[in-house]
Structures are given as structure tokens and as C-alpha cells.
Short mmCIF file of C-alpha atoms in Angstrom, two decimals:
data_model
loop_
_atom_site.label_atom_id
_atom_site.label_comp_id
_atom_site.label_asym_id
_atom_site.label_seq_id
_atom_site.Cartn_x
_atom_site.Cartn_y
_atom_site.Cartn_z
CA UNK U 1 14.59 66.99 -29.30
CA UNK U 2 16.80 65.79 -26.51
CA UNK U 3 17.41 67.32 -23.11
CA UNK U 4 15.37 70.43 -23.62
CA UNK U 5 17.35 71.57 -26.59
CA UNK U 6 15.67 73.01 -29.66
CA UNK U 7 16.87 74.45 -32.93
CA UNK U 8 15.91 77.91 -34.10
CA UNK U 9 16.68 79.32 -37.53
CA UNK U 10 17.37 83.04 -37.71
CA UNK U 11 17.76 84.93 -40.97
CA UNK U 12 19.82 88.08 -40.44
CA UNK U 13 19.42 91.42 -42.20
CA UNK U 14 21.76 90.34 -44.99
CA UNK U 15 19.64 87.27 -45.71
CA UNK U 16 22.16 84.89 -44.14
CA UNK U 17 20.55 81.99 -42.24
CA UNK U 18 21.92 80.95 -38.84
CA UNK U 19 20.95 77.76 -37.04
CA UNK U 20 20.98 78.29 -33.29
CA UNK U 21 20.73 75.64 -30.60
CA UNK U 22 18.66 76.80 -27.72
CA UNK U 23 18.05 75.36 -24.26
CA UNK U 24 14.41 75.53 -23.20
CA UNK U 25 14.96 75.07 -19.48
CA UNK U 26 16.72 78.37 -18.80
CA UNK U 27 13.91 80.84 -19.31
CA UNK U 28 15.68 82.33 -22.34
CA UNK U 29 13.81 84.43 -24.82
CA UNK U 30 14.50 84.78 -28.53
CA UNK U 31 16.23 88.18 -28.13
CA UNK U 32 18.62 86.79 -25.53
CA UNK U 33 19.32 83.74 -27.68
CA UNK U 34 20.23 85.91 -30.68
CA UNK U 35 22.48 88.08 -28.52
CA UNK U 36 24.25 85.04 -27.11
CA UNK U 37 25.11 84.05 -30.68
CA UNK U 38 26.33 87.61 -31.41
CA UNK U 39 23.62 88.24 -33.96
CA UNK U 40 22.94 91.96 -34.47
CA UNK U 41 20.02 92.21 -32.05
CA UNK U 42 20.54 95.05 -29.60
CA UNK U 43 17.95 94.31 -26.93
CA UNK U 44 18.48 97.83 -25.64
CA UNK U 45 15.72 97.78 -23.03
CA UNK U 46 16.68 94.38 -21.66
CA UNK U 47 13.45 92.65 -22.58
CA UNK U 48 10.72 94.96 -21.31
CA UNK U 49 9.08 95.49 -24.73
CA UNK U 50 10.24 99.10 -24.67
CA UNK U 51 12.52 99.55 -27.65
CA UNK U 52 11.63 97.18 -30.53
CA UNK U 53 15.32 96.59 -31.26
CA UNK U 54 14.51 92.84 -31.28
CA UNK U 55 11.72 93.20 -33.84
CA UNK U 56 11.48 90.00 -35.92
CA UNK U 57 9.22 88.37 -38.48
CA UNK U 58 8.02 84.87 -37.69
CA UNK U 59 8.35 82.80 -40.86
CA UNK U 60 7.40 79.33 -39.66
CA UNK U 61 3.91 78.17 -38.76
CA UNK U 62 4.54 77.70 -35.04
CA UNK U 63 1.76 78.70 -32.74
CA UNK U 64 3.09 81.43 -30.48
CA UNK U 65 1.44 82.86 -27.40
CA UNK U 66 -0.44 86.02 -28.35
CA UNK U 67 1.39 89.31 -27.75
CA UNK U 68 0.77 91.14 -24.48
CA UNK U 69 -0.68 94.65 -24.43
CA UNK U 70 2.82 96.01 -23.92
CA UNK U 71 4.10 94.20 -26.99
CA UNK U 72 1.14 95.29 -29.12
CA UNK U 73 1.68 98.87 -28.01
CA UNK U 74 5.36 98.71 -28.86
CA UNK U 75 4.76 97.14 -32.28
CA UNK U 76 2.18 99.82 -32.92
CA UNK U 77 4.84 102.49 -32.76
CA UNK U 78 7.64 100.49 -34.39
CA UNK U 79 8.45 100.64 -38.08
CA UNK U 80 8.57 97.99 -40.84
CA UNK U 81 5.83 96.12 -39.00
CA UNK U 82 4.07 93.26 -40.78
CA UNK U 83 1.33 90.87 -39.75
CA UNK U 84 3.97 88.35 -38.62
CA UNK U 85 5.93 90.87 -36.56
CA UNK U 86 6.89 90.02 -32.97
CA UNK U 87 9.37 91.23 -30.41
CA UNK U 88 11.97 88.54 -29.80
CA UNK U 89 12.22 89.46 -26.11
CA UNK U 90 8.60 88.48 -25.57
CA UNK U 91 9.00 84.99 -27.03
CA UNK U 92 10.09 82.56 -24.37
CA UNK U 93 11.85 79.51 -25.83
CA UNK U 94 9.84 76.34 -25.25
CA UNK U 95 10.08 72.75 -26.42
CA UNK U 96 7.21 73.17 -28.89
CA UNK U 97 9.11 75.93 -30.71
CA UNK U 98 11.65 73.46 -32.13
CA UNK U 99 12.31 74.40 -35.76
CA UNK U 100 11.08 77.98 -35.28
CA UNK U 101 12.19 80.25 -38.11
CA UNK U 102 12.42 84.02 -37.81
CA UNK U 103 13.89 86.90 -39.74
CA UNK U 104 15.36 90.04 -38.19
CA UNK U 105 13.39 93.16 -39.14
CA UNK U 106 15.34 96.12 -40.54
CA UNK U 107 16.89 98.40 -37.97
CA UNK U 108 15.29 101.77 -37.49
CA UNK U 109 16.43 104.80 -35.58
CA UNK C 1 22.82 130.35 -21.96
CA UNK C 2 19.10 129.90 -21.51
CA UNK C 3 16.77 131.86 -19.34
CA UNK C 4 17.14 129.49 -16.42
CA UNK C 5 20.89 129.60 -16.43
CA UNK C 6 22.29 128.53 -13.09
CA UNK C 7 25.75 127.65 -11.84
CA UNK C 8 26.37 124.66 -9.58
CA UNK C 9 29.66 123.50 -8.05
CA UNK C 10 29.96 120.14 -6.38
CA UNK C 11 32.32 117.21 -5.83
CA UNK C 12 30.68 114.69 -8.14
CA UNK C 13 28.27 115.43 -10.96
CA UNK C 14 26.06 112.40 -11.49
CA UNK C 15 24.39 112.24 -14.88
CA UNK C 16 21.28 110.13 -14.49
CA UNK C 17 19.13 109.95 -11.35
CA UNK C 18 18.17 106.29 -11.66
CA UNK C 19 18.76 103.80 -8.84
CA UNK C 20 22.49 103.53 -9.50
CA UNK C 21 23.03 107.29 -9.68
CA UNK C 22 21.05 107.70 -6.46
CA UNK C 23 23.00 105.05 -4.59
CA UNK C 24 26.27 106.66 -5.71
CA UNK C 25 25.24 109.67 -3.59
CA UNK C 26 25.19 107.42 -0.53
CA UNK C 27 28.61 105.88 -1.13
CA UNK C 28 30.08 109.28 -2.00
CA UNK C 29 28.50 110.75 1.13
CA UNK C 30 30.20 108.17 3.33
CA UNK C 31 33.46 109.53 1.92
CA UNK C 32 32.32 113.12 2.60
CA UNK C 33 31.82 113.92 -1.07
CA UNK C 34 28.88 116.01 -2.19
CA UNK C 35 26.87 115.08 -5.28
CA UNK C 36 24.59 116.78 -7.74
CA UNK C 37 22.34 114.73 -10.03
CA UNK C 38 21.13 115.70 -13.50
CA UNK C 39 18.24 113.92 -15.22
CA UNK C 40 16.15 114.58 -18.30
CA UNK C 41 13.08 113.20 -16.52
CA UNK C 42 11.18 115.51 -14.20
CA UNK C 43 11.52 113.17 -11.19
CA UNK C 44 14.32 111.02 -9.78
CA UNK C 45 14.25 107.24 -10.24
CA UNK C 46 14.94 106.83 -13.95
CA UNK C 47 13.14 103.97 -15.64
CA UNK C 48 11.93 102.66 -12.30
CA UNK C 49 9.91 105.78 -11.66
CA UNK C 50 9.02 106.58 -15.27
CA UNK C 51 8.29 103.21 -16.81
CA UNK C 52 7.62 100.54 -14.25
CA UNK C 53 6.99 102.04 -10.79
CA UNK C 54 4.39 99.36 -9.97
CA UNK C 55 6.43 96.38 -11.09
CA UNK C 56 8.10 94.20 -8.48
CA UNK C 57 11.85 93.66 -8.51
CA UNK C 58 13.01 90.37 -6.99
CA UNK C 59 16.79 90.57 -7.07
CA UNK C 60 17.61 93.37 -4.69
CA UNK C 61 19.52 91.66 -1.85
CA UNK C 62 17.49 91.61 1.34
CA UNK C 63 14.20 92.37 -0.40
CA UNK C 64 12.30 89.25 -1.50
CA UNK C 65 10.24 91.66 -3.58
CA UNK C 66 10.16 95.43 -3.83
CA UNK C 67 8.13 97.66 -6.13
CA UNK C 68 10.35 99.74 -8.38
CA UNK C 69 8.71 102.94 -7.16
CA UNK C 70 9.26 101.93 -3.52
CA UNK C 71 12.92 101.17 -4.17
CA UNK C 72 13.36 104.70 -5.53
CA UNK C 73 11.63 106.20 -2.49
CA UNK C 74 13.84 104.15 -0.17
CA UNK C 75 16.97 105.23 -2.02
CA UNK C 76 15.93 108.88 -1.75
CA UNK C 77 15.44 108.39 1.99
CA UNK C 78 18.79 106.65 2.27
CA UNK C 79 20.68 109.50 0.57
CA UNK C 80 18.75 112.36 2.17
CA UNK C 81 21.39 112.88 4.94
CA UNK C 82 23.90 113.71 2.22
CA UNK C 83 21.79 116.56 0.81
CA UNK C 84 22.25 115.87 -2.91
CA UNK C 85 21.34 118.57 -5.40
CA UNK C 86 19.12 117.88 -8.40
CA UNK C 87 18.78 119.37 -11.86
CA UNK C 88 15.67 117.62 -13.15
CA UNK C 89 13.87 117.86 -16.47
CA UNK C 90 17.08 118.90 -18.20
CA UNK C 91 19.32 116.91 -20.50
CA UNK C 92 23.07 116.94 -19.95
CA UNK C 93 24.22 118.26 -23.29
CA UNK C 94 27.97 118.82 -23.09
CA UNK C 95 30.88 117.51 -21.02
CA UNK C 96 34.06 119.55 -21.21
CA UNK C 97 37.24 119.81 -19.22
CA UNK C 98 38.06 123.26 -17.86
CA UNK C 99 41.53 124.77 -17.70
CA UNK C 100 41.57 124.08 -13.92
CA UNK C 101 41.14 120.35 -14.62
CA UNK C 102 37.57 120.17 -13.39
CA UNK C 103 34.70 119.01 -15.58
CA UNK C 104 31.87 121.19 -16.75
CA UNK C 105 28.48 119.74 -17.70
CA UNK C 106 25.93 122.04 -19.30
CA UNK C 107 22.31 121.13 -19.86
CA UNK C 108 20.25 122.11 -22.87
CA UNK C 109 18.61 124.72 -20.65
CA UNK C 110 21.95 126.26 -19.86
CA UNK C 111 22.46 125.07 -16.29
CA UNK C 112 26.21 124.83 -15.67
CA UNK C 113 27.63 122.17 -13.33
CA UNK C 114 31.30 122.06 -12.34
CA UNK C 115 33.07 119.29 -10.41
CA UNK C 116 36.36 117.41 -10.34
CA UNK C 117 34.57 114.09 -10.93
CA UNK C 118 31.68 112.98 -13.12
CA UNK C 119 29.68 109.75 -12.87
CA UNK C 120 27.75 108.89 -16.01
CA UNK C 121 24.85 106.80 -14.75
CA UNK C 122 22.62 107.32 -17.75
CA UNK C 123 21.03 103.87 -17.97
CA UNK C 124 19.63 103.33 -21.44
CA UNK C 125 20.42 106.93 -22.32
CA UNK C 126 17.68 109.45 -22.77
CA UNK C 127 14.25 108.71 -24.12
CA UNK C 128 13.88 110.46 -27.44
CA UNK C 129 11.20 110.53 -30.13
CA UNK C 130 11.08 107.58 -32.47
CA UNK C 131 11.72 108.82 -35.98
CA UNK C 132 10.13 107.14 -38.98
CA UNK C 133 12.61 105.69 -41.47
CA UNK C 134 12.18 108.30 -44.19
CA UNK C 135 15.55 109.00 -45.81
CA UNK C 136 15.36 112.80 -46.03
CA UNK C 137 13.39 113.45 -42.83
CA UNK C 138 16.29 115.34 -41.23
CA UNK C 139 16.11 117.91 -44.05
CA UNK C 140 12.74 119.05 -42.74
CA UNK C 141 13.48 119.04 -39.01
CA UNK C 142 14.28 122.19 -37.03
CA UNK C 143 11.39 124.36 -38.09
CA UNK C 144 11.19 123.18 -41.69
CA UNK C 145 8.01 121.20 -41.29
CA UNK C 146 8.73 118.05 -39.28
CA UNK C 147 8.34 118.08 -35.49
CA UNK C 148 8.30 115.21 -33.03
CA UNK C 149 6.66 117.18 -30.21
CA UNK C 150 3.99 119.82 -30.25
CA UNK C 151 5.68 122.65 -28.38
CA UNK C 152 3.37 125.47 -29.35
CA UNK C 153 -0.04 124.54 -30.80
CA UNK C 154 -0.33 128.09 -32.18
CA UNK C 155 2.30 127.21 -34.76
CA UNK C 156 -0.26 125.05 -36.54
CA UNK C 157 -3.10 127.53 -36.73
CA UNK C 158 -4.32 127.83 -40.31
CA UNK C 159 -1.75 125.31 -41.53
CA UNK C 160 -2.10 122.00 -43.32
CA UNK C 161 -1.03 119.38 -40.81
CA UNK C 162 -0.45 115.64 -41.10
CA UNK C 163 -0.12 113.59 -37.92
CA UNK C 164 1.09 109.96 -37.98
CA UNK C 165 0.69 107.39 -35.22
CA UNK C 166 -1.96 105.40 -33.40
CA UNK C 167 -1.34 106.03 -29.72
CA UNK C 168 -2.67 108.56 -27.27
CA UNK C 169 -0.42 111.40 -28.25
CA UNK C 170 -1.33 111.10 -31.96
CA UNK C 171 -5.03 110.95 -31.10
CA UNK C 172 -4.94 113.74 -28.51
CA UNK C 173 -3.12 116.15 -30.81
CA UNK C 174 -5.41 115.25 -33.70
CA UNK C 175 -8.39 116.22 -31.57
CA UNK C 176 -6.70 119.35 -30.25
CA UNK C 177 -5.43 120.61 -33.58
CA UNK C 178 -8.53 119.63 -35.61
CA UNK C 179 -10.04 123.06 -35.08
CA UNK C 180 -6.78 125.03 -35.21
CA UNK C 181 -5.35 123.69 -38.44
CA UNK C 182 -6.60 124.62 -41.89
CA UNK C 183 -6.69 120.90 -42.60
CA UNK C 184 -5.68 117.92 -40.51
CA UNK C 185 -4.91 114.42 -41.72
CA UNK C 186 -4.24 111.50 -39.40
CA UNK C 187 -2.31 108.60 -40.90
CA UNK C 188 -2.14 105.28 -39.07
CA UNK C 189 -0.64 102.00 -40.11
CA UNK C 190 -3.50 99.88 -38.85
CA UNK C 191 -7.26 100.36 -38.77
CA UNK C 192 -7.42 99.91 -34.98
CA UNK C 193 -6.13 102.52 -32.56
CA UNK C 194 -4.72 101.60 -29.19
CA UNK C 195 -5.34 104.98 -27.55
CA UNK C 196 -8.01 105.72 -24.96
CA UNK C 197 -11.46 104.59 -26.25
CA UNK C 198 -12.91 108.09 -25.76
CA UNK C 199 -10.22 109.61 -27.94
CA UNK C 200 -10.63 106.93 -30.59
CA UNK C 201 -14.35 107.63 -30.73
CA UNK C 202 -13.81 111.37 -30.93
CA UNK C 203 -11.36 110.96 -33.81
CA UNK C 204 -13.78 108.72 -35.70
CA UNK C 205 -16.45 111.33 -35.16
CA UNK C 206 -14.26 114.16 -36.47
CA UNK C 207 -13.50 112.04 -39.51
CA UNK C 208 -17.14 111.21 -40.25
CA UNK C 209 -18.04 114.90 -39.88
CA UNK C 210 -15.37 115.71 -42.44
CA UNK C 211 -13.42 117.90 -40.00
CA UNK C 212 -10.34 115.74 -40.32
CA UNK C 213 -9.16 113.27 -42.92
CA UNK C 214 -8.41 109.82 -41.51
CA UNK C 215 -6.17 107.54 -43.55
CA UNK C 216 -5.71 104.10 -42.00
CA UNK C 217 -3.71 101.10 -43.22
CA UNK C 218 -1.22 103.55 -44.59
CA UNK C 219 2.18 105.07 -43.80
CA UNK C 220 4.01 108.22 -44.72
CA UNK C 221 6.91 107.12 -46.92
CA UNK C 222 8.25 110.30 -48.47
CA UNK C 223 8.63 114.04 -47.88
CA UNK C 224 9.25 116.79 -50.40
CA UNK C 225 9.38 120.56 -50.66
CA UNK C 226 11.93 123.28 -51.34
CA UNK C 227 13.47 124.43 -48.06
CA UNK C 228 10.24 123.68 -46.19
CA UNK C 229 7.89 120.72 -46.26
CA UNK C 230 5.24 121.01 -48.97
CA UNK C 231 4.10 117.46 -49.68
CA UNK C 232 4.01 113.96 -48.20
CA UNK C 233 3.87 110.65 -50.02
CA UNK C 234 1.56 108.19 -48.37
CA UNK C 235 1.59 104.51 -49.12
CA UNK C 236 -1.73 102.78 -48.62
CA UNK C 237 -1.82 99.00 -48.15
CA UNK C 238 -4.22 98.50 -51.07
CA UNK C 239 -4.49 101.82 -52.89
CA UNK C 240 -0.81 102.40 -53.58
CA UNK C 241 1.11 105.64 -53.19
CA UNK C 242 -0.47 109.09 -53.32
CA UNK C 243 0.53 112.63 -52.30
CA UNK C 244 -0.93 114.91 -49.65
CA UNK C 245 -0.07 118.62 -49.52
CA UNK C 246 1.08 119.67 -46.06
CA UNK C 247 2.95 122.40 -44.21
CA UNK C 248 3.67 120.28 -41.17
CA UNK C 249 4.22 116.61 -40.43
CA UNK C 250 4.04 115.38 -36.84
CA UNK C 251 5.21 111.76 -36.52
CA UNK C 252 4.09 110.79 -32.99
CA UNK C 253 5.41 107.28 -32.44
CA UNK C 254 6.43 107.51 -28.81
CA UNK C 255 9.89 107.52 -27.29
CA UNK C 256 12.85 105.22 -27.68
CA UNK C 257 16.00 105.04 -25.57
CA UNK C 258 19.04 106.64 -27.19
CA UNK C 259 22.56 107.29 -26.01
CA UNK C 260 22.04 110.90 -27.10
CA UNK C 261 24.69 113.59 -26.53
CA UNK C 262 26.86 111.22 -24.44
CA UNK C 263 28.09 109.75 -27.73
CA UNK C 264 29.75 113.11 -28.51
CA UNK C 265 31.65 113.50 -25.25
CA UNK C 266 34.79 111.61 -26.17
CA UNK C 267 34.20 108.66 -23.88
CA UNK C 268 35.24 105.40 -25.48
CA UNK C 269 32.20 103.49 -26.68
CA UNK C 270 31.67 99.85 -27.40
CA UNK C 271 28.42 98.58 -28.92
CA UNK C 272 26.56 101.69 -27.84
CA UNK C 273 27.76 101.54 -24.21
CA UNK C 274 30.66 103.23 -22.41
CA UNK C 275 33.77 101.07 -22.07
CA UNK C 276 35.15 101.08 -18.51
CA UNK C 277 38.01 99.64 -16.50
CA UNK C 278 36.53 97.25 -13.95
CA UNK C 279 39.09 98.32 -11.35
CA UNK C 280 37.02 101.43 -10.65
CA UNK C 281 34.59 101.79 -13.58
CA UNK C 282 36.62 104.69 -14.92
CA UNK C 283 36.31 105.71 -18.55
CA UNK C 284 39.13 106.85 -20.81
CA UNK C 285 38.57 110.43 -19.56
CA UNK C 286 40.36 111.14 -16.26
CA UNK C 287 37.87 111.72 -13.42
CA UNK C 288 34.94 110.50 -15.51
CA UNK C 289 33.35 107.21 -14.47
CA UNK C 290 30.44 105.25 -15.98
CA UNK C 291 28.22 103.09 -13.79
CA UNK C 292 25.07 101.03 -14.25
CA UNK C 293 23.40 100.01 -17.49
CA UNK C 294 25.28 102.57 -19.57
CA UNK C 295 28.69 100.94 -19.18
CA UNK C 296 30.12 97.78 -20.62
CA UNK C 297 33.00 95.46 -19.77
CA UNK C 298 33.68 91.74 -20.12
CA UNK C 299 30.99 89.92 -18.15
CA UNK C 300 28.76 92.96 -17.79
CA UNK C 301 25.29 92.28 -16.42
CA UNK C 302 22.68 95.01 -16.57
CA UNK C 303 21.42 94.59 -13.03
CA UNK C 304 20.66 97.23 -10.44
CA UNK C 305 22.64 95.31 -7.86
CA UNK C 306 25.73 95.27 -10.10
CA UNK C 307 25.30 99.01 -10.61
CA UNK C 308 25.34 99.51 -6.84
CA UNK C 309 28.66 97.69 -6.66
CA UNK C 310 30.04 99.74 -9.55
CA UNK C 311 28.98 102.98 -7.86
CA UNK C 312 30.71 101.93 -4.64
CA UNK C 313 34.03 101.17 -6.30
CA UNK C 314 33.89 104.27 -8.49
CA UNK C 315 33.56 106.40 -5.33
CA UNK C 316 36.84 105.05 -4.00
CA UNK C 317 38.72 106.37 -7.03
CA UNK C 318 36.65 109.53 -7.23
CA UNK C 319 37.80 110.31 -3.68
CA UNK C 320 41.37 110.56 -4.93
CA UNK C 321 40.28 112.86 -7.75
CA UNK C 322 38.24 115.08 -5.44
CA UNK C 323 40.76 115.07 -2.57
CA UNK C 324 44.20 114.79 -4.13
CA UNK C 325 46.81 113.70 -1.59
CA UNK C 326 44.26 112.81 1.08
CA UNK C 327 44.28 109.34 2.61
CA UNK C 328 41.15 107.26 2.39
CA UNK C 329 40.32 104.84 5.16
CA UNK C 330 37.61 102.27 4.77
CA UNK C 331 34.88 102.17 7.41
CA UNK C 332 31.77 100.10 7.99
CA UNK C 333 28.51 102.00 8.46
CA UNK C 334 27.64 99.58 11.25
CA UNK C 335 30.66 100.83 13.16
CA UNK C 336 30.51 104.51 12.34
CA UNK C 337 26.84 105.12 11.62
CA UNK C 338 25.77 107.71 9.08
CA UNK C 339 27.07 111.19 9.46
CA UNK C 340 25.20 113.43 7.07
CA UNK C 341 26.56 116.42 5.21
CA UNK C 342 25.44 119.91 6.13
CA UNK C 343 23.07 121.66 3.78
CA UNK C 344 24.94 123.69 1.24
CA UNK C 345 24.54 127.44 1.37
CA UNK C 346 23.01 128.71 -1.86
CA UNK C 347 25.64 129.93 -4.31
#
């Protein structure tokens, strides 16, 4: 990738794939990236792992930093959770995540 | 009205006692307007006090770093001269305009607040129980078998109870109700629990003694019963779906921020936030303003410092609502100092 730019593939809740270009030198996380592309990710709590509105499934084999206690706790009380569930707001975009593929989890109340 | 019904008159009703609501008291006070704050939480400070009091904030001008809890304490000190009133631990339920043009806000406990101006500073909204995605769950709410809080443990004496969740509240109520209920089943999606180790151990013990039934790697996926809950469908990761007879189901999955009753007040919403005019952060309702994280406008940033600015500008317009016909002159605190408001005589 050139100039700290990576590509992330996001599959929305209708199954539509979106290819997003993401800078890695701005401290963006995956929730913020999706919001900036107007994908239906609410990010209600602003990225504090408090609401699970950015719940996603990681489809690609990228090695992600393990979830923090806060994220584990949040996922524990979220719904539609699978073994590949993560909160987008806790995934900081880095150069080694080029080609990352995620799917938005269903919305819950 | 509830048992605690009280009547409060003020100049500005502020819904939400987070940092932005608190600072609005200061700016209103400079303009000699009195404020009364309402918050669902039992203490002022909003998320800062409730969720991250020990976390540092780095973008408050003049503070290289300040703990969220300390910022709240400082704000309370800063507004103390203006003697704000507080209705804490109550949720603002309704907003209605009276015949005299003033606004009336009533809490779920029946406290009535009346003022010419209202600032909605509700942040993320109110924290409400997370409800599992079961299509007919609402049919069994309100005393028909599903409850998201344990209000009165006596209700469950001699009943068949199913609790779902893996955190402290699920574990604590499992332990508490184990001896009250006729039967108690705890359902958790994983096999590990993240609650306090002591509680986890106690629950395992109750299960191995046969006092409770513990079903892990499973979720409640269906509810049935005529008029009242009678049965739950539980889906196990490997064993498929089976039924459990139950009188009560307590899904205890923590709290999630919701806009709540605000959505019913007639303020114009956009993407779950209140649309405002950036001239003065007014909403579509005359005399009603929205400041802080709860509002939205082109370029909106959810920052405390932006909320402070919004509160300041909203006060300028609120002055005209509170004091029709009066002239407003702008003064610097450095020039005039802070002149507090006298304590209000009890109504």
C-alpha cells in the first residue's frame, strides 16, 4: 500500500460489499471509518465500547490485537455474537490490516 | 402523580446533568437566569461520573489532563454560586407546553417542573436495559413474565424463574433467588462468566448441588404462553432447541444508551439526535434548545468543549424567552466577577 492507505471490505446487513479506502496515520478505528462512508454503523457511545452498535464479524484471517476487558464485557452482553465478533470502535486501522474484511452484525435494540 | 410528587418553577429546565448541562447553569447564571437540572442517574456528571470517572480527558482547554470525575466536581463548584436545583434519579418523561406558554416537564416519579425555557442536554439519552432480540418479547413485559430489573424479589418466591446473562447482575440475582424460586435456571451464551470470581464459584456450586440448573453455550430464542409467560425455547450450541417451563424470564444483559421518551416530545430528530439551528442550538419547539451530544447539525462534533460553546449560545436566546422585552448586554467575567444568585425560598 502507498502512503499509509489501506483497503477494507465491509459487507453491510443486506449483503452488499463496500470497498473502503482508509488512512492508517489518522488514528481512525473501523467504526469511524464506516461512519465516514455513511454505512449504517451508529457508534452511539463514540467508541468507548459501551453500546455494541458497531458490532462486526471479522471474515478475513488478519491477526487483530486481542479485545480489551471492556470489549469482552460488552460483547458478553451483546446479541448475535459469534466467535469472530469484534467491536469496530476497538479496532484501530493499521498498515497490516490492508485487505481486512468484515461484516456488520445485525442491529439489536 | 406519584408519591413523591413535587412542583418546581424555574427559568430554565435542563434535562441531563452531564458536563454540558452543568456548564449551562453557569452561563445562564451570568445572565441572572435560574436553572433546575433533571437526571435519571442518582448523581450529577452524566457519563463522566457514571461510566468513566477515573479516565483522563485531554481536550478541555486549559487542562492538559483532567480526570472525568474531577471535571464534574470542578463544574459543580463553578456553578454553586448560582444555586441550581436538582431532580436526580428520575427520568424526564413528558415535555408539554402549558396554556401560559411555559413548558412543563414531568418525571416518571411525578415531579413537575415548569419554566419558559428548556435545555435538552441528554447526552446519549438514558441508559436502559438491553433487550434480547426475541420477536414477541414485548408481549410478556409489564407484569406478564419478562422483567429487565428485579424490583421486588418477593415476586419470584415459589415461581419458576429463568435468568439469562453472564455478568454480575445475572450471577448475583441467580444466587439471591436460588432459594426463593421454586426452580431457577441460568442461561448463558458462553461457558465462561465474566462476573466476580466469588459469584462465579457460588453459581457453579449451586449448580453442582442441583439447587439451580445451569445451561451454558445456549440462548433463549423464544417465549410462549397465553397472556402470561409459560415456556421458553432455548437454543443450545450443540444440542439444538428445547423448551423450559417458566413463570418468569429475567434477561440481565446490562444497559444500553437510548434516546428514550425524548423521541416522543415532538422535537425534530435526525439519525437519532435532535436537529438544531446552529445560531442558538434551538430546536423546532419555541423555547426548547438541545445542547451537547444529543443534538446534531452539519459539522457536529460530540465533544464536551463544543457542548460548552453550544450551552453558552443557547443561553443568549433563552434570555429573550425568559425575559421578553429585556435588553441583554454582554459582559466579561474578568470585568464583572461572579455575582451569585440568592438561594431560592422553598415553594
